[in-house]
XYZ file of C-alpha atoms in Angstrom:
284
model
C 0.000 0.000 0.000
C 1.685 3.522 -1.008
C 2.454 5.696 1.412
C -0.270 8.825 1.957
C 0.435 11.783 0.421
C 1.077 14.679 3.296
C 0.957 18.137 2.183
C 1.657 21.425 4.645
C -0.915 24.420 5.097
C -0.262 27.838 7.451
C -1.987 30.999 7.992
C -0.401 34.057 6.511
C 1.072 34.388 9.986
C 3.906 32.090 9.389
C 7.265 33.430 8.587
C 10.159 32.176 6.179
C 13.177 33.538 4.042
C 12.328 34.749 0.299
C 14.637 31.966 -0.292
C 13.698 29.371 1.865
C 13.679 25.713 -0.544
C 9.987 24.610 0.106
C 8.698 28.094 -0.785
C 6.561 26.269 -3.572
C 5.224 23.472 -1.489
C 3.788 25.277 1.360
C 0.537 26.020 0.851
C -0.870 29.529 2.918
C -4.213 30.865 3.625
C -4.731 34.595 4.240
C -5.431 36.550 7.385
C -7.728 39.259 6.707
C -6.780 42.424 7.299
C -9.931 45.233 7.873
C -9.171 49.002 6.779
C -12.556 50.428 7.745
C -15.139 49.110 4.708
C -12.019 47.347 2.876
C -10.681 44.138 3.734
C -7.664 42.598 2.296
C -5.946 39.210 2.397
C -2.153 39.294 4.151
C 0.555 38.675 1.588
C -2.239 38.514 -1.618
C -3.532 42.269 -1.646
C -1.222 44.249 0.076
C 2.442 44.779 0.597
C 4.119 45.396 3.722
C 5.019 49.317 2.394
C 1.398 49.929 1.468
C 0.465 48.863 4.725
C 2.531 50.899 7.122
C 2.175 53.981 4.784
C -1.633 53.517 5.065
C -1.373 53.030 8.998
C 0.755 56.016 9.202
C -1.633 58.380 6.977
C -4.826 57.044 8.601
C -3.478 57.261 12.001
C -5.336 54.096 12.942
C -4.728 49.940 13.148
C -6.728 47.977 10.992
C -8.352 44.771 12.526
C -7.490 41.418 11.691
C -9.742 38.396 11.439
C -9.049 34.774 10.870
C -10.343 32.891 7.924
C -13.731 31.639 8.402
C -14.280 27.986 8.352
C -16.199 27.567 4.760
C -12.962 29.569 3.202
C -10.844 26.728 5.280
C -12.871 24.398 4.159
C -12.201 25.342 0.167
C -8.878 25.535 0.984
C -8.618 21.730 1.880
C -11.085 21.034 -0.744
C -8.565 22.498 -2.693
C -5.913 20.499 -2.261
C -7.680 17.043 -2.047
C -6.497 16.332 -5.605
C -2.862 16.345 -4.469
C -2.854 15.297 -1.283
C -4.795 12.470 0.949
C -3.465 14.225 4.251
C -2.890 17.588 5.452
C -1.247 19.130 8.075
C -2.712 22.249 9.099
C -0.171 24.662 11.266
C -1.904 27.793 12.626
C -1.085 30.557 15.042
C -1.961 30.394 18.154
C -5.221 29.925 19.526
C -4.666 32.654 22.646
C -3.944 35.027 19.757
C -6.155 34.448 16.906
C -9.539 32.002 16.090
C -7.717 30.776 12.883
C -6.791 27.380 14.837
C -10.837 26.948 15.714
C -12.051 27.660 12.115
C -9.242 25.252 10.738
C -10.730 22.763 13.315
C -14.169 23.197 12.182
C -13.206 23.524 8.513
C -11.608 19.679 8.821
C -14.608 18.300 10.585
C -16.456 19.579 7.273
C -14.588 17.899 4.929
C -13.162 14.774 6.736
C -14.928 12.768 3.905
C -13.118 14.345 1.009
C -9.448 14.920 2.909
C -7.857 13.836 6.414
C -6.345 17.498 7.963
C -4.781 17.387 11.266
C -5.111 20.691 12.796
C -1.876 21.795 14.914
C -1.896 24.661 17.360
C 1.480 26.388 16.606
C 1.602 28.125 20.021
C 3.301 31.064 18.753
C 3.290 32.302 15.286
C 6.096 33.967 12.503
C 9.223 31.819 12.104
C 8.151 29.637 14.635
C 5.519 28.353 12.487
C 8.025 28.791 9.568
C 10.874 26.554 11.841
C 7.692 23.845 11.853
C 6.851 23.529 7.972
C 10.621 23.379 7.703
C 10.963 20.257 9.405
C 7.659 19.264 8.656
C 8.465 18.882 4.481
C 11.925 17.495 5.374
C 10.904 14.789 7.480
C 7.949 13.995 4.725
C 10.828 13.860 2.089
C 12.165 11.598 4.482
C 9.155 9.136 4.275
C 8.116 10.057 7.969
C 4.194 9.570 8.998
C 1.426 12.183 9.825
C 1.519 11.133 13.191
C 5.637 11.181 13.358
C 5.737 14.469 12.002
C 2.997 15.813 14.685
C 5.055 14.122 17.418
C 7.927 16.514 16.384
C 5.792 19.531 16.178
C 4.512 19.191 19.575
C 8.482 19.019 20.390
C 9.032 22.072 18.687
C 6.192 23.949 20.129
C 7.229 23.181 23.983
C 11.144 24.606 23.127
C 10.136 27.433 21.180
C 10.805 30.914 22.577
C 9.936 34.087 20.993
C 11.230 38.013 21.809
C 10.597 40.901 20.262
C 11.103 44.921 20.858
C 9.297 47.146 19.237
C 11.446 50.382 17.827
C 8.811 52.672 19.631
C 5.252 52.820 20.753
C 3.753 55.130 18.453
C 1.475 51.582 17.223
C 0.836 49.956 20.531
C -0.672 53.364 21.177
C -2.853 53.478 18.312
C -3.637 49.841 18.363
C -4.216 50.081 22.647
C -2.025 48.116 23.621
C -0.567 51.277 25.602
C -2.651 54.946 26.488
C -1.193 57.539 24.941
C 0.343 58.734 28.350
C 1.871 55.370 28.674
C 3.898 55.444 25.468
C 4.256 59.158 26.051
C 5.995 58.457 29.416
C 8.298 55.835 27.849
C 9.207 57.237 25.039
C 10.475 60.501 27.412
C 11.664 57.991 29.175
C 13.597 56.114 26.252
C 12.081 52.635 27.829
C 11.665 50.008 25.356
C 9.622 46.902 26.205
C 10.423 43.532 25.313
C 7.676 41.242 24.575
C 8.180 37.751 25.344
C 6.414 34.560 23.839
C 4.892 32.256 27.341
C 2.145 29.769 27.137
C 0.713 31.008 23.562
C 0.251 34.587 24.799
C 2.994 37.754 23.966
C 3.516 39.237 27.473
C 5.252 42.734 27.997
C 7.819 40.914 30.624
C 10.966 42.996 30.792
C 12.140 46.219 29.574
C 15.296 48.098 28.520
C 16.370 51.617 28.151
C 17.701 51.738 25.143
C 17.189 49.558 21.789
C 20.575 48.702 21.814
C 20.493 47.549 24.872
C 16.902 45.707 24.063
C 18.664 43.833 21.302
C 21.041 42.774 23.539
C 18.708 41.589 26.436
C 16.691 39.453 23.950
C 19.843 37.272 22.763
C 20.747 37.008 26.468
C 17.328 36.058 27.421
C 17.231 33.130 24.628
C 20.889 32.090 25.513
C 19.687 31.576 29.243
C 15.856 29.367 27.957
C 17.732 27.431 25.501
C 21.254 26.435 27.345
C 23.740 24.361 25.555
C 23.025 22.056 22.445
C 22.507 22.474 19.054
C 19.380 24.963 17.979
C 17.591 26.695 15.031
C 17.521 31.025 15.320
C 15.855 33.305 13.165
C 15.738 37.052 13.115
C 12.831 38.629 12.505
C 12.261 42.287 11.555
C 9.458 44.443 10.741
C 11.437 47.230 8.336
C 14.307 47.374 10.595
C 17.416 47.467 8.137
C 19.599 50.007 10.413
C 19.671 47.447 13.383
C 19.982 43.852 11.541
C 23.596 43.935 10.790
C 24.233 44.854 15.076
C 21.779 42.154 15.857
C 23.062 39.509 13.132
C 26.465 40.296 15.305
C 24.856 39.960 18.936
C 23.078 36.007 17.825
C 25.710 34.724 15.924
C 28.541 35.708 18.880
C 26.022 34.086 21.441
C 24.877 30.981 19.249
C 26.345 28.393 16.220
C 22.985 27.900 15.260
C 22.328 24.547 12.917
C 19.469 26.741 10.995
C 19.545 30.525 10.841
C 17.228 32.802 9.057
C 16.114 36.283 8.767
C 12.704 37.002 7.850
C 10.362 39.801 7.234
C 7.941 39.947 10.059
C 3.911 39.127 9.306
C 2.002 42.524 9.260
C -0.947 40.704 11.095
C 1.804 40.277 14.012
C 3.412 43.371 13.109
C 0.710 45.667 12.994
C 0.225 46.507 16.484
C 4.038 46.689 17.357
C 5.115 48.674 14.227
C 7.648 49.232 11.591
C 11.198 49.064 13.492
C 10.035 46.041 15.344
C 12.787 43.081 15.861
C 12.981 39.824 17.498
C 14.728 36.749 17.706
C 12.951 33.185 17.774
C 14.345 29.794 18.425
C 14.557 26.719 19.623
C 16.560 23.383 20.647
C 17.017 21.276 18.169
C 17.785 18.299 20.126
């Protein structure tokens, strides 16, 4: 009997390098993205310029909303032809209801397709570090059930910081009052969001963003020890501080896997342009 055929589906949220290998094989589904009466699909009809010059000249975040269950369900539907299983890799559920509609989507259509729905816990490259070793391992032959095992290894190592360059969008997006961010930015504090249990907590700060950048590659040195891991910087337009940050990781780590990657606006949008972070895990 031949082998089932697995194939690999994330949300817009999930984060690789323009010249990651499997580019072509992954197969994403847009987060919509609500500017008033307009709504757009992540990464289909708008590009990360247009969408911070538009947040800048509107002076206001645009919602976000997860795909609803009959687009889901299309999706698979979509990809029945190629595939007899999927694996489904979605941001977070304490972030986002794209994990429940995927759920309910593969209930729908669990005559046509089998689609195991897996709760990332995080999002960006640490659903990117996933389909990575997802397609490898089904190049290597490896079951639907294997390759889940490994996820759920992945997602209990992963750890995810991030700074944003200021707070001018946390404000608008109210995440901070507008005497909060005031305060800080007189203040020159910068926050440093960290990645615990599925939820981005504001859990330490810094008072500068060089010394941010350097309290996020100290704080993943001290969660993931010794051993062998996989890093990726992530960015949200932050070109002036990647070549200082490349530095600050690659003194502290010999990663296995390292990436940088453009940021997903539907992360990025209530952070802001400037944003960085660095995400990672242990590899064995």
């Amino acid at each position: 009997m031949p082998e089932p055929r697995i194939g690999i589906v994330v949300d817009s949220t999930c984060d690789v390098p323009p010249d990651w290998p499997y580019r072509d094989r992954l197969h994403v589904i847009p987060v919509h993205i609500h500017f008033q009466d307009e709504t757009l699909r992540e990464g289909v009809d708008i590009t990360e310029d247009a969408f911070y010059a538009r947040v800048l000249r509107e002076g206001q975040i645009p919602k976000t909303s997860q795909p609803n269950p009959e687009e889901f369900a299309q999706f698979y539907r979509s990809l029945a032809h190629q595939y007899d299983t999927l694996i489904s890799i979605h941001v977070t559920a304490r972030l986002s209801g794209t994990y429940r509609s995927a759920q309910a989507a593969a209930a729908a259509v669990k005559d046509v397709i089998q689609v195991h729905v897996f709760d990332s816990g995080g999002g960006s490259a640490g659903m990117g570090f996933m389909a990575d070793e997802a397609l490898r391992m089904i190049d290597a032959g490896a079951s639907a059930r294997a390759i889940l095992d490994r996820l759920a290894t992945i997602r209990q190592r992963l750890q995810i910081f991030l700074t944003p360059k200021d707070l001018t969008f946390a404000r608008m997006s109210g995440r901070v009052s507008a005497l909060g961010a005031f305060i800080a930015s007189m203040l020159h504090i910068v926050p440093i969001i960290v990645l615990v249990d599925g939820e981005l907590i504001a859990r330490e700060r810094a008072r500068s963003r060089k010394k941010a950048l350097k309290q996020m590659v100290a704080m993943m040195q001290a969660q993931l020890g010794e051993g062998p891991a996989n890093i990726a910087m992530v960015h949200a337009q932050a070109p002036d501080d990647l070549a200082y940050f490349q530095e600050l990781v690659l003194n502290a780590f010999q990663p296995q896997v390292f990436w940088t990657t453009s940021l997903s606006i539907s992360i990025a949008s209530h952070l802001g342009p400037g944003t960085i972070g660095i995400v990672g895990y242990r590899t064995e």
